[in-house]
PDB file of C-alpha atoms (C1' of nucleotides) in Angstrom:
ATOM      1  CA  MET M   1      22.019  67.759  15.594  1.00 48.00           C
ATOM      2  CA  GLY M   2      21.071  66.670  19.325  1.00 45.00           C
ATOM      3  CA  VAL M   3      23.762  64.463  20.761  1.00 50.00           C
ATOM      4  CA  ASP M   4      20.628  62.061  22.056  1.00 57.00           C
ATOM      5  CA  ALA M   5      20.430  60.864  18.159  1.00 63.00           C
ATOM      6  CA  TYR M   6      23.546  59.482  18.916  1.00 74.00           C
ATOM      7  CA  SER M   7      23.173  57.137  21.985  1.00 83.00           C
ATOM      8  CA  TRP M   8      24.243  53.891  22.054  1.00 95.00           C
ATOM      9  CA  PRO M   9      21.757  51.587  19.997  1.00 96.00           C
ATOM     10  CA  GLY M  10      20.035  48.182  21.536  1.00 95.00           C
ATOM     11  CA  SER M  11      21.236  46.192  18.224  1.00 96.00           C
ATOM     12  CA  ASP M  12      24.053  46.128  15.604  1.00 96.00           C
ATOM     13  CA  ASP M  13      21.554  47.326  12.797  1.00 96.00           C
ATOM     14  CA  GLU M  14      20.432  50.396  14.663  1.00 97.00           C
ATOM     15  CA  LEU M  15      24.072  51.179  15.067  1.00 97.00           C
ATOM     16  CA  VAL M  16      25.020  50.665  11.662  1.00 96.00           C
ATOM     17  CA  GLU M  17      22.192  53.265  10.959  1.00 96.00           C
ATOM     18  CA  VAL M  18      23.758  55.869  13.460  1.00 96.00           C
ATOM     19  CA  GLN M  19      27.110  55.296  12.575  1.00 97.00           C
ATOM     20  CA  TYR M  20      26.016  57.092   9.169  1.00 97.00           C
ATOM     21  CA  THR M  21      24.231  59.697  10.679  1.00 96.00           C
ATOM     22  CA  LEU M  22      27.397  60.377  12.694  1.00 97.00           C
ATOM     23  CA  ALA M  23      29.887  60.448   9.785  1.00 98.00           C
ATOM     24  CA  ALA M  24      27.831  63.359   7.928  1.00 97.00           C
ATOM     25  CA  ASP M  25      27.551  65.272  11.499  1.00 98.00           C
ATOM     26  CA  ALA M  26      30.932  65.262  11.986  1.00 98.00           C
ATOM     27  CA  GLU M  27      32.055  66.294   9.041  1.00 98.00           C
ATOM     28  CA  ALA M  28      30.097  69.628   9.726  1.00 98.00           C
ATOM     29  CA  ALA M  29      31.051  69.669  13.453  1.00 98.00           C
ATOM     30  CA  LEU M  30      34.702  69.653  12.380  1.00 98.00           C
ATOM     31  CA  ALA M  31      34.186  72.469   9.745  1.00 98.00           C
ATOM     32  CA  ALA M  32      32.044  74.469  12.303  1.00 98.00           C
ATOM     33  CA  GLN M  33      34.151  74.190  15.622  1.00 98.00           C
ATOM     34  CA  PRO M  34      37.575  72.641  15.007  1.00 98.00           C
ATOM     35  CA  TRP M  35      39.650  71.717  18.100  1.00 98.00           C
ATOM     36  CA  THR M  36      43.163  72.745  17.975  1.00 98.00           C
ATOM     37  CA  PHE M  37      46.083  71.884  20.189  1.00 98.00           C
ATOM     38  CA  ASP M  38      46.618  75.074  22.059  1.00 97.00           C
ATOM     39  CA  GLY M  39      48.821  75.779  25.047  1.00 97.00           C
ATOM     40  CA  GLN M  40      48.784  73.298  27.587  1.00 97.00           C
ATOM     41  CA  PRO M  41      45.427  71.455  27.222  1.00 98.00           C
ATOM     42  CA  ALA M  42      43.715  68.989  29.659  1.00 98.00           C
ATOM     43  CA  VAL M  43      43.921  65.560  27.793  1.00 98.00           C
ATOM     44  CA  GLY M  44      41.947  63.157  28.712  1.00 98.00           C
ATOM     45  CA  GLY M  45      42.166  58.927  28.107  1.00 98.00           C
ATOM     46  CA  CYS M  46      40.187  56.396  28.801  1.00 98.00           C
ATOM     47  CA  PHE M  47      40.217  52.411  28.910  1.00 98.00           C
ATOM     48  CA  VAL M  48      38.573  49.276  29.186  1.00 98.00           C
ATOM     49  CA  ALA M  49      39.797  46.128  30.834  1.00 97.00           C
ATOM     50  CA  PHE M  50      38.307  42.691  30.657  1.00 97.00           C
ATOM     51  CA  ALA M  51      38.027  39.415  33.157  1.00 95.00           C
ATOM     52  CA  ARG M  52      41.466  37.719  32.630  1.00 93.00           C
ATOM     53  CA  GLY M  53      40.790  34.180  31.108  1.00 88.00           C
ATOM     54  CA  GLU M  54      37.673  34.522  29.045  1.00 87.00           C
ATOM     55  CA  SER M  55      37.620  32.195  25.492  1.00 85.00           C
ATOM     56  CA  GLY M  56      37.566  33.944  22.498  1.00 86.00           C
ATOM     57  CA  PRO M  57      37.741  38.009  21.648  1.00 90.00           C
ATOM     58  CA  GLY M  58      34.684  38.639  23.935  1.00 94.00           C
ATOM     59  CA  HIS M  59      31.291  37.922  24.762  1.00 95.00           C
ATOM     60  CA  ARG M  60      27.963  39.804  25.987  1.00 96.00           C
ATOM     61  CA  GLY M  61      27.732  40.111  29.606  1.00 96.00           C
ATOM     62  CA  ASP M  62      31.767  40.139  30.016  1.00 97.00           C
ATOM     63  CA  ARG M  63      32.524  41.926  33.446  1.00 97.00           C
ATOM     64  CA  ALA M  64      34.282  45.138  32.581  1.00 98.00           C
ATOM     65  CA  TRP M  65      36.232  47.662  34.136  1.00 98.00           C
ATOM     66  CA  ALA M  66      36.855  51.201  32.897  1.00 98.00           C
ATOM     67  CA  ALA M  67      38.859  53.974  34.011  1.00 98.00           C
ATOM     68  CA  ALA M  68      39.198  57.572  32.783  1.00 98.00           C
ATOM     69  CA  VAL M  69      41.605  60.334  33.789  1.00 98.00           C
ATOM     70  CA  SER M  70      42.541  63.788  32.389  1.00 98.00           C
ATOM     71  CA  LEU M  71      46.379  64.834  32.343  1.00 98.00           C
ATOM     72  CA  ARG M  72      47.432  68.237  32.316  1.00 97.00           C
ATOM     73  CA  GLY M  73      51.210  67.845  31.221  1.00 95.00           C
ATOM     74  CA  ARG M  74      52.176  64.944  33.910  1.00 95.00           C
ATOM     75  CA  ALA M  75      49.708  65.973  36.319  1.00 97.00           C
ATOM     76  CA  ILE M  76      46.877  64.309  37.378  1.00 97.00           C
ATOM     77  CA  VAL M  77      43.587  66.473  37.044  1.00 97.00           C
ATOM     78  CA  ALA M  78      40.752  64.142  37.351  1.00 98.00           C
ATOM     79  CA  GLN M  79      40.472  60.109  37.770  1.00 98.00           C
ATOM     80  CA  SER M  80      37.146  57.845  37.694  1.00 98.00           C
ATOM     81  CA  VAL M  81      36.196  54.710  37.300  1.00 98.00           C
ATOM     82  CA  ALA M  82      32.761  52.454  36.055  1.00 98.00           C
ATOM     83  CA  VAL M  83      32.170  48.707  36.252  1.00 98.00           C
ATOM     84  CA  GLN M  84      29.591  46.913  33.841  1.00 97.00           C
ATOM     85  CA  GLN M  85      28.613  43.847  31.982  1.00 97.00           C
ATOM     86  CA  VAL M  86      28.818  45.034  28.543  1.00 97.00           C
ATOM     87  CA  PRO M  87      25.704  44.498  26.093  1.00 97.00           C
ATOM     88  CA  ALA M  88      27.509  43.272  23.196  1.00 97.00           C
ATOM     89  CA  ALA M  89      30.448  40.709  22.087  1.00 96.00           C
ATOM     90  CA  TYR M  90      33.171  42.109  19.981  1.00 96.00           C
ATOM     91  CA  ALA M  91      32.577  42.612  16.336  1.00 96.00           C
ATOM     92  CA  PRO M  92      35.211  44.776  13.824  1.00 95.00           C
ATOM     93  CA  GLY M  93      32.999  47.905  13.502  1.00 97.00           C
ATOM     94  CA  LEU M  94      30.372  47.666  16.110  1.00 97.00           C
ATOM     95  CA  LEU M  95      33.201  48.499  19.245  1.00 98.00           C
ATOM     96  CA  ALA M  96      30.804  51.278  20.033  1.00 98.00           C
ATOM     97  CA  ARG M  97      28.059  48.542  21.182  1.00 98.00           C
ATOM     98  CA  ARG M  98      30.527  46.690  23.525  1.00 98.00           C
ATOM     99  CA  GLU M  99      32.477  49.572  24.895  1.00 98.00           C
ATOM    100  CA  GLY M 100      30.609  52.661  24.359  1.00 98.00           C
ATOM    101  CA  PRO M 101      28.274  52.717  27.529  1.00 98.00           C
ATOM    102  CA  ILE M 102      30.996  51.797  30.120  1.00 98.00           C
ATOM    103  CA  LEU M 103      33.219  54.160  27.914  1.00 98.00           C
ATOM    104  CA  GLN M 104      30.565  56.854  28.635  1.00 98.00           C
ATOM    105  CA  ALA M 105      30.047  56.040  32.122  1.00 98.00           C
ATOM    106  CA  ALA M 106      33.505  56.772  33.321  1.00 98.00           C
ATOM    107  CA  VAL M 107      34.497  59.694  31.221  1.00 98.00           C
ATOM    108  CA  GLY M 108      31.134  61.377  32.205  1.00 98.00           C
ATOM    109  CA  ASP M 109      32.130  61.281  36.087  1.00 97.00           C
ATOM    110  CA  LEU M 110      35.490  63.466  35.186  1.00 98.00           C
ATOM    111  CA  ARG M 111      35.571  66.614  37.346  1.00 97.00           C
ATOM    112  CA  PRO M 112      36.221  69.266  35.664  1.00 98.00           C
ATOM    113  CA  GLY M 113      36.132  67.325  32.230  1.00 98.00           C
ATOM    114  CA  PRO M 114      38.929  66.869  29.415  1.00 98.00           C
ATOM    115  CA  ASP M 115      39.605  69.752  26.747  1.00 98.00           C
ATOM    116  CA  VAL M 116      40.236  66.478  24.742  1.00 98.00           C
ATOM    117  CA  LEU M 117      39.798  62.822  24.773  1.00 98.00           C
ATOM    118  CA  LEU M 118      42.034  59.804  23.598  1.00 98.00           C
ATOM    119  CA  VAL M 119      40.300  56.601  23.096  1.00 98.00           C
ATOM    120  CA  ASP M 120      41.525  53.342  22.140  1.00 98.00           C
ATOM    121  CA  ALA M 121      39.746  53.114  19.002  1.00 98.00           C
ATOM    122  CA  THR M 122      39.277  54.282  15.558  1.00 98.00           C
ATOM    123  CA  GLY M 123      37.401  57.501  14.175  1.00 98.00           C
ATOM    124  CA  LEU M 124      37.086  58.434  10.669  1.00 98.00           C
ATOM    125  CA  ASP M 125      39.007  54.906   9.849  1.00 98.00           C
ATOM    126  CA  HIS M 126      35.824  53.229   9.661  1.00 98.00           C
ATOM    127  CA  PRO M 127      33.521  50.837   7.146  1.00 97.00           C
ATOM    128  CA  ARG M 128      30.970  53.467   7.519  1.00 97.00           C
ATOM    129  CA  GLY M 129      33.185  56.537   8.572  1.00 98.00           C
ATOM    130  CA  ALA M 130      32.615  56.481  12.385  1.00 98.00           C
ATOM    131  CA  GLY M 131      34.320  54.672  14.902  1.00 98.00           C
ATOM    132  CA  LEU M 132      34.157  54.813  18.710  1.00 98.00           C
ATOM    133  CA  ALA M 133      36.540  57.318  18.902  1.00 98.00           C
ATOM    134  CA  LEU M 134      34.321  59.563  16.736  1.00 98.00           C
ATOM    135  CA  HIS M 135      31.197  58.382  18.347  1.00 98.00           C
ATOM    136  CA  LEU M 136      31.942  58.645  22.236  1.00 98.00           C
ATOM    137  CA  GLY M 137      33.534  62.025  21.516  1.00 98.00           C
ATOM    138  CA  ALA M 138      29.883  62.992  19.452  1.00 98.00           C
ATOM    139  CA  ILE M 139      27.536  61.618  22.615  1.00 98.00           C
ATOM    140  CA  LEU M 140      29.909  63.411  25.310  1.00 98.00           C
ATOM    141  CA  GLY M 141      30.322  66.503  23.380  1.00 98.00           C
ATOM    142  CA  VAL M 142      34.397  66.121  23.767  1.00 98.00           C
ATOM    143  CA  PRO M 143      36.716  66.650  21.021  1.00 98.00           C
ATOM    144  CA  THR M 144      38.193  63.282  20.596  1.00 98.00           C
ATOM    145  CA  VAL M 145      41.530  61.654  18.955  1.00 98.00           C
ATOM    146  CA  GLY M 146      41.685  57.759  18.135  1.00 98.00           C
ATOM    147  CA  VAL M 147      44.805  56.129  19.041  1.00 98.00           C
ATOM    148  CA  THR M 148      45.584  51.855  17.842  1.00 97.00           C
ATOM    149  CA  HIS M 149      47.851  49.857  16.798  1.00 96.00           C
ATOM    150  CA  ARG M 150      46.954  49.741  13.833  1.00 95.00           C
ATOM    151  CA  THR M 151      44.391  50.779  11.193  1.00 96.00           C
ATOM    152  CA  LEU M 152      40.659  48.991  10.739  1.00 97.00           C
ATOM    153  CA  VAL M 153      40.316  49.840   7.055  1.00 96.00           C
ATOM    154  CA  ALA M 154      42.715  52.684   6.281  1.00 96.00           C
ATOM    155  CA  SER M 155      45.822  52.214   4.363  1.00 95.00           C
ATOM    156  CA  GLY M 156      49.021  53.391   4.084  1.00 95.00           C
ATOM    157  CA  ALA M 157      52.552  52.668   5.197  1.00 94.00           C
ATOM    158  CA  VAL M 158      54.535  52.955   8.607  1.00 94.00           C
ATOM    159  CA  PRO M 159      57.029  55.673   8.576  1.00 94.00           C
ATOM    160  CA  GLU M 160      60.240  54.359   7.166  1.00 90.00           C
ATOM    161  CA  HIS M 161      62.394  55.886  10.172  1.00 91.00           C
ATOM    162  CA  LEU M 162      61.226  55.025  13.512  1.00 91.00           C
ATOM    163  CA  ARG M 163      62.482  58.337  15.081  1.00 93.00           C
ATOM    164  CA  ARG M 164      59.958  60.237  17.820  1.00 95.00           C
ATOM    165  CA  GLY M 165      57.992  62.565  15.864  1.00 96.00           C
ATOM    166  CA  ALA M 166      57.801  60.686  12.640  1.00 96.00           C
ATOM    167  CA  THR M 167      54.614  60.472  10.537  1.00 97.00           C
ATOM    168  CA  ALA M 168      52.982  58.991   7.726  1.00 97.00           C
ATOM    169  CA  PRO M 169      49.309  59.406   6.685  1.00 97.00           C
ATOM    170  CA  VAL M 170      46.698  56.597   6.264  1.00 97.00           C
ATOM    171  CA  TYR M 171      44.041  57.079   3.910  1.00 97.00           C
ATOM    172  CA  VAL M 172      40.725  55.688   3.039  1.00 97.00           C
ATOM    173  CA  ARG M 173      39.653  56.277  -0.194  1.00 94.00           C
ATOM    174  CA  ASP M 174      41.812  58.799  -1.254  1.00 95.00           C
ATOM    175  CA  ARG M 175      41.299  60.643   1.850  1.00 97.00           C
ATOM    176  CA  CYS M 176      43.544  60.667   4.882  1.00 98.00           C
ATOM    177  CA  VAL M 177      42.201  59.959   8.437  1.00 98.00           C
ATOM    178  CA  GLY M 178      44.936  59.818  10.386  1.00 98.00           C
ATOM    179  CA  TYR M 179      48.723  59.270  10.875  1.00 98.00           C
ATOM    180  CA  TRP M 180      51.043  56.564  11.881  1.00 97.00           C
ATOM    181  CA  VAL M 181      52.913  58.365  14.931  1.00 97.00           C
ATOM    182  CA  CYS M 182      56.361  57.302  16.312  1.00 95.00           C
ATOM    183  CA  THR M 183      56.327  58.100  19.693  1.00 96.00           C
ATOM    184  CA  LYS M 184      59.546  56.438  20.997  1.00 95.00           C
ATOM    185  CA  THR M 185      62.245  56.238  18.859  1.00 93.00           C
ATOM    186  CA  ALA M 186      62.989  52.414  17.926  1.00 91.00           C
ATOM    187  CA  ALA M 187      59.361  51.777  18.919  1.00 92.00           C
ATOM    188  CA  ARG M 188      56.613  50.334  16.615  1.00 93.00           C
ATOM    189  CA  ALA M 189      54.430  53.789  15.796  1.00 95.00           C
ATOM    190  CA  VAL M 190      50.679  53.845  16.449  1.00 97.00           C
ATOM    191  CA  VAL M 191      47.800  55.245  14.697  1.00 97.00           C
ATOM    192  CA  ALA M 192      46.578  58.679  15.533  1.00 98.00           C
ATOM    193  CA  HIS M 193      43.016  58.947  14.122  1.00 98.00           C
ATOM    194  CA  ALA M 194      40.870  62.382  13.417  1.00 98.00           C
ATOM    195  CA  GLY M 195      37.894  61.955  15.900  1.00 98.00           C
ATOM    196  CA  TRP M 196      34.668  64.175  17.288  1.00 98.00           C
ATOM    197  CA  ARG M 197      35.592  67.723  15.900  1.00 98.00           C
ATOM    198  CA  THR M 198      39.825  67.129  15.052  1.00 98.00           C
ATOM    199  CA  SER M 199      41.452  66.609  11.728  1.00 98.00           C
ATOM    200  CA  PRO M 200      43.828  63.669  10.988  1.00 98.00           C
ATOM    201  CA  GLU M 201      46.960  66.607  11.900  1.00 98.00           C
ATOM    202  CA  THR M 202      45.546  67.654  15.315  1.00 98.00           C
ATOM    203  CA  ALA M 203      45.275  63.962  15.855  1.00 98.00           C
ATOM    204  CA  ALA M 204      48.658  63.031  15.226  1.00 98.00           C
ATOM    205  CA  GLU M 205      49.914  66.272  16.970  1.00 98.00           C
ATOM    206  CA  THR M 206      47.921  65.515  20.097  1.00 98.00           C
ATOM    207  CA  VAL M 207      49.384  61.961  20.487  1.00 98.00           C
ATOM    208  CA  LEU M 208      52.842  63.026  19.924  1.00 97.00           C
ATOM    209  CA  ALA M 209      52.126  66.036  22.698  1.00 98.00           C
ATOM    210  CA  ALA M 210      50.642  63.526  25.307  1.00 98.00           C
ATOM    211  CA  SER M 211      53.413  61.303  24.871  1.00 96.00           C
ATOM    212  CA  SER M 212      56.964  60.961  26.512  1.00 94.00           C
ATOM    213  CA  SER M 213      59.731  59.862  24.951  1.00 92.00           C
ATOM    214  CA  ARG M 214      59.953  57.178  27.162  1.00 92.00           C
ATOM    215  CA  ALA M 215      56.538  55.225  26.425  1.00 93.00           C
ATOM    216  CA  ARG M 216      55.136  54.551  23.272  1.00 95.00           C
ATOM    217  CA  THR M 217      51.530  54.692  24.576  1.00 96.00           C
ATOM    218  CA  PRO M 218      50.175  58.179  25.442  1.00 97.00           C
ATOM    219  CA  LEU M 219      50.411  59.126  28.864  1.00 97.00           C
ATOM    220  CA  PRO M 220      46.544  59.523  29.386  1.00 98.00           C
ATOM    221  CA  LEU M 221      45.863  56.131  28.077  1.00 98.00           C
ATOM    222  CA  ARG M 222      48.735  54.352  29.733  1.00 97.00           C
ATOM    223  CA  HIS M 223      47.554  55.807  33.129  1.00 97.00           C
ATOM    224  CA  ALA M 224      44.019  55.234  31.994  1.00 98.00           C
ATOM    225  CA  ARG M 225      44.800  51.143  31.528  1.00 97.00           C
ATOM    226  CA  ARG M 226      46.669  50.839  34.759  1.00 96.00           C
ATOM    227  CA  VAL M 227      43.870  52.434  37.037  1.00 97.00           C
ATOM    228  CA  ALA M 228      41.482  50.238  35.036  1.00 98.00           C
ATOM    229  CA  ARG M 229      43.396  46.990  35.375  1.00 96.00           C
ATOM    230  CA  THR M 230      44.036  47.783  39.150  1.00 96.00           C
ATOM    231  CA  THR M 231      40.245  48.042  39.450  1.00 97.00           C
ATOM    232  CA  ARG M 232      40.133  44.688  37.810  1.00 97.00           C
ATOM    233  CA  ALA M 233      42.500  43.198  40.619  1.00 95.00           C
ATOM    234  CA  SER M 234      41.110  44.844  43.464  1.00 94.00           C
ATOM    235  CA  ALA M 235      37.768  43.141  42.192  1.00 86.00           C
ATOM    236  CA  GLY M 236      39.319  39.817  42.282  1.00 80.00           C
ATOM    237  CA  ALA M 237      39.158  39.108  38.809  1.00 69.00           C
ATOM    238  CA  GLY M 238      43.233  39.882  38.072  1.00 58.00           C
TER     239      GLY M 238
ATOM    240  C1'  DG P   1      36.188  29.480  -0.590  1.00 83.19           C
ATOM    241  C1'  DC P   2      39.489  31.639   2.548  1.00 83.19           C
ATOM    242  C1'  DG P   3      41.656  35.196   5.679  1.00 83.19           C
ATOM    243  C1'  DA P   4      41.180  39.340   7.950  1.00 83.19           C
ATOM    244  C1'  DC P   5      39.242  41.945  10.983  1.00 83.19           C
ATOM    245  C1'  DA P   6      39.963  48.891  15.791  1.00 83.19           C
ATOM    246  C1'  DG P   7      39.553  47.014  21.188  1.00 83.19           C
TER     247       DG P   7
ATOM    248  C1'  DA U   1      41.133  43.040  24.565  1.00 83.19           C
ATOM    249  C1'  DT U   2      43.868  38.849  26.949  1.00 83.19           C
ATOM    250  C1'  DC U   3      47.403  34.725  26.622  1.00 83.19           C
ATOM    251  C1'  DT U   4      52.189  32.941  25.616  1.00 83.19           C
ATOM    252  C1'  DT U   5      57.307  33.085  24.843  1.00 83.19           C
ATOM    253  C1'  DG U   6      61.148  35.112  23.386  1.00 83.19           C
ATOM    254  C1'  DT U   7      64.400  39.176  23.086  1.00 83.19           C
ATOM    255  C1'  DC U   8      66.663  43.768  24.077  1.00 83.19           C
ATOM    256  C1'  DG U   9      68.000  46.902  26.990  1.00 83.19           C
ATOM    257  C1'  DC U  10      68.103  50.166  30.942  1.00 83.19           C
TER     258       DC U  10
END
DNA sequence: GCGACAG
DNA sequence: ATCTTGTCGC
């Protein structure tokens, strides 16, 4: 069960194999050591910004700027950045190869580390049950929750009424893997994904708690995105 | 064959 | 992800 087994694979085929192992281990990890939202946890967030003006959805070698932050309530307790050229192009289901290494570098430098980490990616909602949010948590040994604008393979209708706090489940083969969560009244809901050591219910609770009624995107992710883009700009790529 | 496809 | 354009609202 060592996290070493989950290190970022050097090929698509290797990643696919790791994902199958990860999916099984994630179920065991959740059963043995479930993370629950209690008290005022430090909630982390991470984001990767790519050079502007590139053609297509991304290539191997693209320059990227990543940022990770940790917030306790609205107070910033830690912040870090990482700059790398990513090793792979973007491909649905294989996002970990492209963004995993740089996110691990950024989040790994956070001191102190967060109690739970929000990642712009899916978790159980994945062709092999192991999206980047879950994978990153396994490697870092940190509970994670995924946040995306839409599902990858899961299905489920959005909440009927866009009132902050409204939720609606999303499923993969009859299994609930996350929830649509309306974080801001009158704004389209986001998907909160069960990740490493987190249930779909905890994912939804965490995303709502980490959001303010004024911003659709959870604060840790919003802050990480801002820091990543600012870093990109200071590098003369924005 | 055609469209869809986390970021 | 990034880009463009348009609309609504504080």
